[in-house]
Amino acid sequence: MKAARSLIVALGCIAAPALAQDTDPQEPGFGEISCLVEPGRQAALSSQVPGVIERIDVQAGARVASGDPLFSLMRDVESASVDLERSRAAYASRRMQRNQRMIERNMLSESERDEIDTELRLARLQVNLANARLQQLTTRAPFDGWVSERLAEEGEFVDATPVLELVQLDPLRIEAALPLAAYGRIAVGDVIEVTLSSPVEQRYSAEVILVDPVIDASSGTFALAMRLANPDEQIPAGIGCELGGIVDEGES
């Protein structure tokens, strides 16, 4: 592990070059940069196909697991289609059974055998297709998380309109804009001390997951993203924070 280095050193050159000669750059609070705690993942969920919402299974604030059903569209037509295709497949299967002895004795021509076999295989594929269309009417959670907002109600017609918003709180994502002088001093894998604002007001260590290679010319800053573990999901998203120093360097 390399020796720890402070992010504040990079900031002192811009924020107060005169003070840098007289002030210890490791002093807490010197050159601190504001940041924002955001959900690790967030998604506005809509339906795969247009239709009328039949049922919404969750409310805002609900905890969901990946794969849980969230809402469903009306499915009368699709359910009837599944029943129809299953009946056709059952008929094709019975026809195959009735002709099996004739097939074994080579009493049917090759084209007749091929027709019976193809009819059965196509019927089974149609059942699979009808089931897939039916399953499209139910939207499931793409990841573990919380329903942050309910944007539609049962009985509404939706197409690409978001119905629910889902957020993931473990891990959290922290974003900040750093001055140009800090560029090259921070790398992916570094661990930075972060002080969270109210209501948490505690210090944590966050791992750098992104150093934006594009500098914003108008502000002279670049974006930094970090991952903050939140296994108990006690840290809320949406609060402010301040960056301290680099407490551990990742492998270069």
Short mmCIF file of N, CA, C and O in Angstrom, two decimals, residues 33-119:
data_model
loop_
_atom_site.label_atom_id
_atom_site.label_comp_id
_atom_site.label_asym_id
_atom_site.label_seq_id
_atom_site.Cartn_x
_atom_site.Cartn_y
_atom_site.Cartn_z
N ILE A 33 -14.23 20.30 -0.15
CA ILE A 33 -15.05 20.41 -1.34
C ILE A 33 -16.40 19.77 -1.08
O ILE A 33 -16.49 18.67 -0.53
N SER A 34 -17.45 20.45 -1.49
CA SER A 34 -18.80 19.92 -1.31
C SER A 34 -19.07 18.79 -2.29
O SER A 34 -18.55 18.77 -3.41
N CYS A 35 -19.89 17.85 -1.86
CA CYS A 35 -20.28 16.73 -2.72
C CYS A 35 -21.73 16.37 -2.41
O CYS A 35 -22.35 16.94 -1.52
N LEU A 36 -22.27 15.43 -3.16
CA LEU A 36 -23.67 15.05 -3.02
C LEU A 36 -23.79 13.53 -2.97
O LEU A 36 -23.17 12.83 -3.79
N VAL A 37 -24.57 13.04 -2.02
CA VAL A 37 -24.82 11.60 -1.89
C VAL A 37 -26.07 11.26 -2.71
O VAL A 37 -27.15 11.82 -2.48
N GLU A 38 -25.92 10.33 -3.64
CA GLU A 38 -27.02 9.94 -4.51
C GLU A 38 -27.23 8.43 -4.44
O GLU A 38 -26.34 7.69 -3.99
N PRO A 39 -28.39 7.94 -4.90
CA PRO A 39 -28.58 6.49 -4.95
C PRO A 39 -27.53 5.82 -5.83
O PRO A 39 -27.08 6.40 -6.83
N GLY A 40 -27.16 4.60 -5.48
CA GLY A 40 -26.20 3.88 -6.30
C GLY A 40 -26.75 3.58 -7.68
O GLY A 40 -26.04 3.60 -8.68
N ARG A 41 -28.04 3.30 -7.74
CA ARG A 41 -28.73 3.10 -9.01
C ARG A 41 -30.12 3.69 -8.88
O ARG A 41 -30.70 3.69 -7.79
N GLN A 42 -30.67 4.18 -9.97
CA GLN A 42 -32.04 4.66 -9.97
C GLN A 42 -32.63 4.45 -11.35
O GLN A 42 -31.94 4.57 -12.36
N ALA A 43 -33.91 4.10 -11.37
CA ALA A 43 -34.56 3.78 -12.64
C ALA A 43 -36.01 4.24 -12.61
O ALA A 43 -36.71 4.07 -11.61
N ALA A 44 -36.43 4.85 -13.72
CA ALA A 44 -37.84 5.18 -13.93
C ALA A 44 -38.44 4.03 -14.74
O ALA A 44 -38.09 3.84 -15.91
N LEU A 45 -39.31 3.26 -14.12
CA LEU A 45 -39.80 2.02 -14.72
C LEU A 45 -41.11 2.25 -15.46
O LEU A 45 -42.08 2.78 -14.91
N SER A 46 -41.13 1.83 -16.72
CA SER A 46 -42.34 1.87 -17.52
C SER A 46 -42.63 0.47 -18.03
O SER A 46 -41.86 -0.47 -17.78
N SER A 47 -43.73 0.31 -18.75
CA SER A 47 -44.11 -1.00 -19.26
C SER A 47 -43.38 -1.30 -20.57
O SER A 47 -43.05 -0.39 -21.33
N GLN A 48 -43.13 -2.58 -20.81
CA GLN A 48 -42.51 -2.98 -22.07
C GLN A 48 -43.45 -2.79 -23.25
O GLN A 48 -43.01 -2.60 -24.39
N VAL A 49 -44.75 -2.84 -22.98
CA VAL A 49 -45.76 -2.71 -24.03
C VAL A 49 -46.83 -1.73 -23.55
O VAL A 49 -47.04 -1.56 -22.36
N PRO A 50 -47.52 -1.05 -24.48
CA PRO A 50 -48.60 -0.15 -24.07
C PRO A 50 -49.81 -0.91 -23.57
O PRO A 50 -50.05 -2.05 -23.97
N GLY A 51 -50.56 -0.28 -22.67
CA GLY A 51 -51.76 -0.92 -22.15
C GLY A 51 -52.31 -0.17 -20.96
O GLY A 51 -51.81 0.89 -20.57
N VAL A 52 -53.36 -0.74 -20.37
CA VAL A 52 -54.02 -0.15 -19.21
C VAL A 52 -53.55 -0.86 -17.94
O VAL A 52 -53.54 -2.10 -17.88
N ILE A 53 -53.15 -0.09 -16.94
CA ILE A 53 -52.67 -0.67 -15.69
C ILE A 53 -53.82 -1.37 -14.97
O ILE A 53 -54.85 -0.77 -14.68
N GLU A 54 -53.63 -2.65 -14.70
CA GLU A 54 -54.64 -3.42 -13.97
C GLU A 54 -54.36 -3.40 -12.47
O GLU A 54 -55.28 -3.30 -11.66
N ARG A 55 -53.07 -3.50 -12.10
CA ARG A 55 -52.73 -3.60 -10.68
C ARG A 55 -51.33 -3.05 -10.44
O ARG A 55 -50.41 -3.31 -11.21
N ILE A 56 -51.18 -2.26 -9.38
CA ILE A 56 -49.87 -1.82 -8.91
C ILE A 56 -49.65 -2.46 -7.54
O ILE A 56 -50.45 -2.27 -6.62
N ASP A 57 -48.60 -3.23 -7.42
CA ASP A 57 -48.40 -4.07 -6.23
C ASP A 57 -47.64 -3.38 -5.10
O ASP A 57 -47.51 -3.96 -4.02
N VAL A 58 -47.10 -2.19 -5.34
CA VAL A 58 -46.26 -1.54 -4.33
C VAL A 58 -46.66 -0.08 -4.17
O VAL A 58 -47.26 0.52 -5.06
N GLN A 59 -46.30 0.48 -3.03
CA GLN A 59 -46.50 1.89 -2.75
C GLN A 59 -45.14 2.57 -2.60
O GLN A 59 -44.11 1.91 -2.44
N ALA A 60 -45.14 3.89 -2.66
CA ALA A 60 -43.90 4.63 -2.42
C ALA A 60 -43.37 4.31 -1.03
O ALA A 60 -44.14 4.26 -0.06
N GLY A 61 -42.07 4.06 -0.94
CA GLY A 61 -41.46 3.70 0.33
C GLY A 61 -41.34 2.21 0.56
O GLY A 61 -40.77 1.78 1.57
N ALA A 62 -41.84 1.40 -0.39
CA ALA A 62 -41.78 -0.05 -0.23
C ALA A 62 -40.39 -0.57 -0.57
O ALA A 62 -39.74 -0.08 -1.49
N ARG A 63 -39.95 -1.57 0.17
CA ARG A 63 -38.68 -2.26 -0.10
C ARG A 63 -38.97 -3.43 -1.02
O ARG A 63 -39.88 -4.22 -0.76
N VAL A 64 -38.22 -3.55 -2.12
CA VAL A 64 -38.46 -4.63 -3.07
C VAL A 64 -37.15 -5.36 -3.36
O VAL A 64 -36.06 -4.80 -3.22
N ALA A 65 -37.29 -6.61 -3.74
CA ALA A 65 -36.13 -7.42 -4.14
C ALA A 65 -36.15 -7.60 -5.65
O ALA A 65 -37.20 -7.52 -6.29
N SER A 66 -34.99 -7.84 -6.20
CA SER A 66 -34.88 -8.05 -7.64
C SER A 66 -35.81 -9.19 -8.07
O SER A 66 -35.81 -10.27 -7.48
N GLY A 67 -36.62 -8.93 -9.10
CA GLY A 67 -37.55 -9.94 -9.59
C GLY A 67 -38.95 -9.84 -9.03
O GLY A 67 -39.87 -10.49 -9.54
N ASP A 68 -39.15 -9.02 -8.00
CA ASP A 68 -40.50 -8.86 -7.44
C ASP A 68 -41.42 -8.19 -8.46
O ASP A 68 -41.01 -7.23 -9.14
N PRO A 69 -42.68 -8.65 -8.58
CA PRO A 69 -43.62 -7.96 -9.47
C PRO A 69 -43.99 -6.59 -8.91
O PRO A 69 -44.26 -6.46 -7.71
N LEU A 70 -43.98 -5.58 -9.78
CA LEU A 70 -44.27 -4.22 -9.35
C LEU A 70 -45.64 -3.74 -9.84
O LEU A 70 -46.41 -3.18 -9.08
N PHE A 71 -45.93 -3.98 -11.11
CA PHE A 71 -47.25 -3.63 -11.63
C PHE A 71 -47.54 -4.47 -12.87
O PHE A 71 -46.63 -4.99 -13.52
N SER A 72 -48.84 -4.58 -13.19
CA SER A 72 -49.26 -5.40 -14.33
C SER A 72 -50.32 -4.66 -15.14
O SER A 72 -51.10 -3.88 -14.59
N LEU A 73 -50.33 -4.94 -16.44
CA LEU A 73 -51.35 -4.40 -17.33
C LEU A 73 -52.49 -5.41 -17.48
O LEU A 73 -52.34 -6.60 -17.18
N MET A 74 -53.63 -4.93 -17.95
CA MET A 74 -54.75 -5.82 -18.21
C MET A 74 -54.34 -6.87 -19.24
O MET A 74 -53.67 -6.56 -20.23
N ARG A 75 -54.79 -8.12 -19.02
CA ARG A 75 -54.25 -9.24 -19.78
C ARG A 75 -55.30 -10.19 -20.34
O ARG A 75 -54.99 -11.33 -20.66
N ASP A 76 -56.53 -9.75 -20.46
CA ASP A 76 -57.59 -10.65 -20.93
C ASP A 76 -57.27 -11.24 -22.30
O ASP A 76 -57.39 -12.45 -22.52
N VAL A 77 -56.87 -10.38 -23.24
CA VAL A 77 -56.59 -10.84 -24.60
C VAL A 77 -55.40 -11.79 -24.62
O VAL A 77 -55.44 -12.86 -25.25
N GLU A 78 -54.34 -11.43 -23.91
CA GLU A 78 -53.13 -12.26 -23.91
C GLU A 78 -53.37 -13.60 -23.22
O GLU A 78 -52.84 -14.63 -23.64
N SER A 79 -54.17 -13.60 -22.14
CA SER A 79 -54.48 -14.87 -21.46
C SER A 79 -55.28 -15.79 -22.38
O SER A 79 -55.04 -17.00 -22.43
N ALA A 80 -56.23 -15.20 -23.12
CA ALA A 80 -57.02 -16.00 -24.06
C ALA A 80 -56.14 -16.55 -25.17
O ALA A 80 -56.32 -17.68 -25.63
N SER A 81 -55.15 -15.76 -25.59
CA SER A 81 -54.24 -16.21 -26.64
C SER A 81 -53.41 -17.41 -26.16
O SER A 81 -53.17 -18.36 -26.92
N VAL A 82 -52.98 -17.38 -24.90
CA VAL A 82 -52.24 -18.52 -24.34
C VAL A 82 -53.11 -19.77 -24.34
O VAL A 82 -52.67 -20.86 -24.73
N ASP A 83 -54.35 -19.63 -23.90
CA ASP A 83 -55.27 -20.79 -23.88
C ASP A 83 -55.47 -21.35 -25.29
O ASP A 83 -55.50 -22.58 -25.48
N LEU A 84 -55.62 -20.46 -26.26
CA LEU A 84 -55.83 -20.90 -27.64
C LEU A 84 -54.63 -21.67 -28.16
O LEU A 84 -54.77 -22.76 -28.76
N GLU A 85 -53.43 -21.15 -27.94
CA GLU A 85 -52.23 -21.81 -28.45
C GLU A 85 -51.97 -23.13 -27.73
O GLU A 85 -51.46 -24.08 -28.34
N ARG A 86 -52.31 -23.20 -26.46
CA ARG A 86 -52.17 -24.47 -25.75
C ARG A 86 -53.12 -25.53 -26.32
O ARG A 86 -52.75 -26.71 -26.42
N SER A 87 -54.32 -25.11 -26.68
CA SER A 87 -55.27 -26.05 -27.28
C SER A 87 -54.76 -26.56 -28.62
O SER A 87 -54.87 -27.75 -28.94
N ARG A 88 -54.18 -25.67 -29.41
CA ARG A 88 -53.63 -26.08 -30.70
C ARG A 88 -52.45 -27.04 -30.51
O ARG A 88 -52.31 -28.01 -31.26
N ALA A 89 -51.62 -26.76 -29.52
CA ALA A 89 -50.48 -27.64 -29.27
C ALA A 89 -50.96 -29.00 -28.78
O ALA A 89 -50.38 -30.05 -29.15
N ALA A 90 -52.00 -29.02 -27.96
CA ALA A 90 -52.54 -30.29 -27.47
C ALA A 90 -53.11 -31.11 -28.63
O ALA A 90 -52.94 -32.34 -28.70
N TYR A 91 -53.79 -30.45 -29.55
CA TYR A 91 -54.33 -31.15 -30.73
C TYR A 91 -53.20 -31.72 -31.58
O TYR A 91 -53.26 -32.87 -32.04
N ALA A 92 -52.15 -30.92 -31.80
CA ALA A 92 -51.02 -31.39 -32.60
C ALA A 92 -50.34 -32.58 -31.93
O ALA A 92 -49.88 -33.52 -32.61
N SER A 93 -50.27 -32.56 -30.59
CA SER A 93 -49.66 -33.68 -29.87
C SER A 93 -50.51 -34.94 -30.01
O SER A 93 -49.98 -36.05 -30.21
N ARG A 94 -51.83 -34.80 -29.92
CA ARG A 94 -52.71 -35.96 -30.08
C ARG A 94 -52.62 -36.53 -31.49
O ARG A 94 -52.63 -37.75 -31.70
N ARG A 95 -52.51 -35.64 -32.47
CA ARG A 95 -52.39 -36.11 -33.85
C ARG A 95 -51.09 -36.90 -34.04
O ARG A 95 -51.07 -37.92 -34.73
N MET A 96 -50.03 -36.42 -33.42
CA MET A 96 -48.76 -37.14 -33.49
C MET A 96 -48.89 -38.52 -32.86
O MET A 96 -48.42 -39.53 -33.41
N GLN A 97 -49.55 -38.60 -31.71
CA GLN A 97 -49.73 -39.89 -31.04
C GLN A 97 -50.57 -40.85 -31.88
O GLN A 97 -50.27 -42.05 -31.94
N ARG A 98 -51.62 -40.33 -32.51
CA ARG A 98 -52.48 -41.19 -33.33
C ARG A 98 -51.72 -41.78 -34.52
O ARG A 98 -52.00 -42.89 -34.97
N ASN A 99 -50.77 -41.02 -35.03
CA ASN A 99 -50.05 -41.46 -36.22
C ASN A 99 -48.70 -42.10 -35.91
O ASN A 99 -47.97 -42.47 -36.83
N GLN A 100 -48.38 -42.23 -34.62
CA GLN A 100 -47.07 -42.73 -34.24
C GLN A 100 -46.83 -44.15 -34.77
O GLN A 100 -45.75 -44.46 -35.29
N ARG A 101 -47.83 -45.04 -34.65
CA ARG A 101 -47.65 -46.41 -35.11
C ARG A 101 -47.46 -46.46 -36.62
O ARG A 101 -46.62 -47.23 -37.12
N MET A 102 -48.19 -45.64 -37.34
CA MET A 102 -48.04 -45.61 -38.79
C MET A 102 -46.66 -45.08 -39.18
O MET A 102 -46.05 -45.53 -40.15
N ILE A 103 -46.16 -44.12 -38.38
CA ILE A 103 -44.82 -43.59 -38.64
C ILE A 103 -43.77 -44.67 -38.41
O ILE A 103 -42.83 -44.84 -39.21
N GLU A 104 -43.93 -45.43 -37.31
CA GLU A 104 -42.96 -46.49 -36.99
C GLU A 104 -42.96 -47.58 -38.05
O GLU A 104 -41.93 -48.23 -38.29
N ARG A 105 -44.09 -47.83 -38.69
CA ARG A 105 -44.19 -48.87 -39.71
C ARG A 105 -43.93 -48.32 -41.12
O ARG A 105 -44.13 -49.04 -42.11
N ASN A 106 -43.52 -47.05 -41.18
CA ASN A 106 -43.24 -46.41 -42.47
C ASN A 106 -44.44 -46.45 -43.41
O ASN A 106 -44.30 -46.63 -44.63
N MET A 107 -45.62 -46.27 -42.82
CA MET A 107 -46.84 -46.28 -43.63
C MET A 107 -47.21 -44.88 -44.12
O MET A 107 -48.16 -44.73 -44.89
N LEU A 108 -46.47 -43.88 -43.65
CA LEU A 108 -46.71 -42.51 -44.10
C LEU A 108 -45.54 -42.05 -44.95
O LEU A 108 -44.39 -42.46 -44.74
N SER A 109 -45.85 -41.20 -45.89
CA SER A 109 -44.78 -40.66 -46.73
C SER A 109 -43.91 -39.70 -45.91
O SER A 109 -44.31 -39.24 -44.83
N GLU A 110 -42.75 -39.41 -46.44
CA GLU A 110 -41.84 -38.49 -45.74
C GLU A 110 -42.46 -37.12 -45.56
O GLU A 110 -42.31 -36.48 -44.51
N SER A 111 -43.18 -36.65 -46.57
CA SER A 111 -43.81 -35.33 -46.48
C SER A 111 -44.91 -35.32 -45.43
O SER A 111 -45.10 -34.33 -44.72
N GLU A 112 -45.66 -36.42 -45.30
CA GLU A 112 -46.71 -36.51 -44.29
C GLU A 112 -46.12 -36.51 -42.88
O GLU A 112 -46.64 -35.85 -41.97
N ARG A 113 -45.04 -37.28 -42.71
CA ARG A 113 -44.38 -37.29 -41.39
C ARG A 113 -43.83 -35.91 -41.05
O ARG A 113 -43.94 -35.45 -39.90
N ASP A 114 -43.24 -35.27 -42.04
CA ASP A 114 -42.68 -33.93 -41.81
C ASP A 114 -43.78 -32.93 -41.46
O ASP A 114 -43.60 -32.06 -40.59
N GLU A 115 -44.93 -33.06 -42.11
CA GLU A 115 -46.04 -32.14 -41.83
C GLU A 115 -46.54 -32.30 -40.40
O GLU A 115 -46.78 -31.30 -39.70
N ILE A 116 -46.68 -33.54 -39.94
CA ILE A 116 -47.17 -33.79 -38.58
C ILE A 116 -46.16 -33.28 -37.54
O ILE A 116 -46.52 -32.63 -36.55
N ASP A 117 -44.89 -33.57 -37.78
CA ASP A 117 -43.84 -33.15 -36.84
C ASP A 117 -43.73 -31.63 -36.80
O ASP A 117 -43.60 -31.03 -35.72
N THR A 118 -43.77 -31.00 -37.96
CA THR A 118 -43.66 -29.53 -38.02
C THR A 118 -44.85 -28.86 -37.35
O THR A 118 -44.69 -27.85 -36.65
N GLU A 119 -46.03 -29.42 -37.54
CA GLU A 119 -47.23 -28.86 -36.92
C GLU A 119 -47.09 -28.85 -35.40
O GLU A 119 -47.42 -27.86 -34.73
#
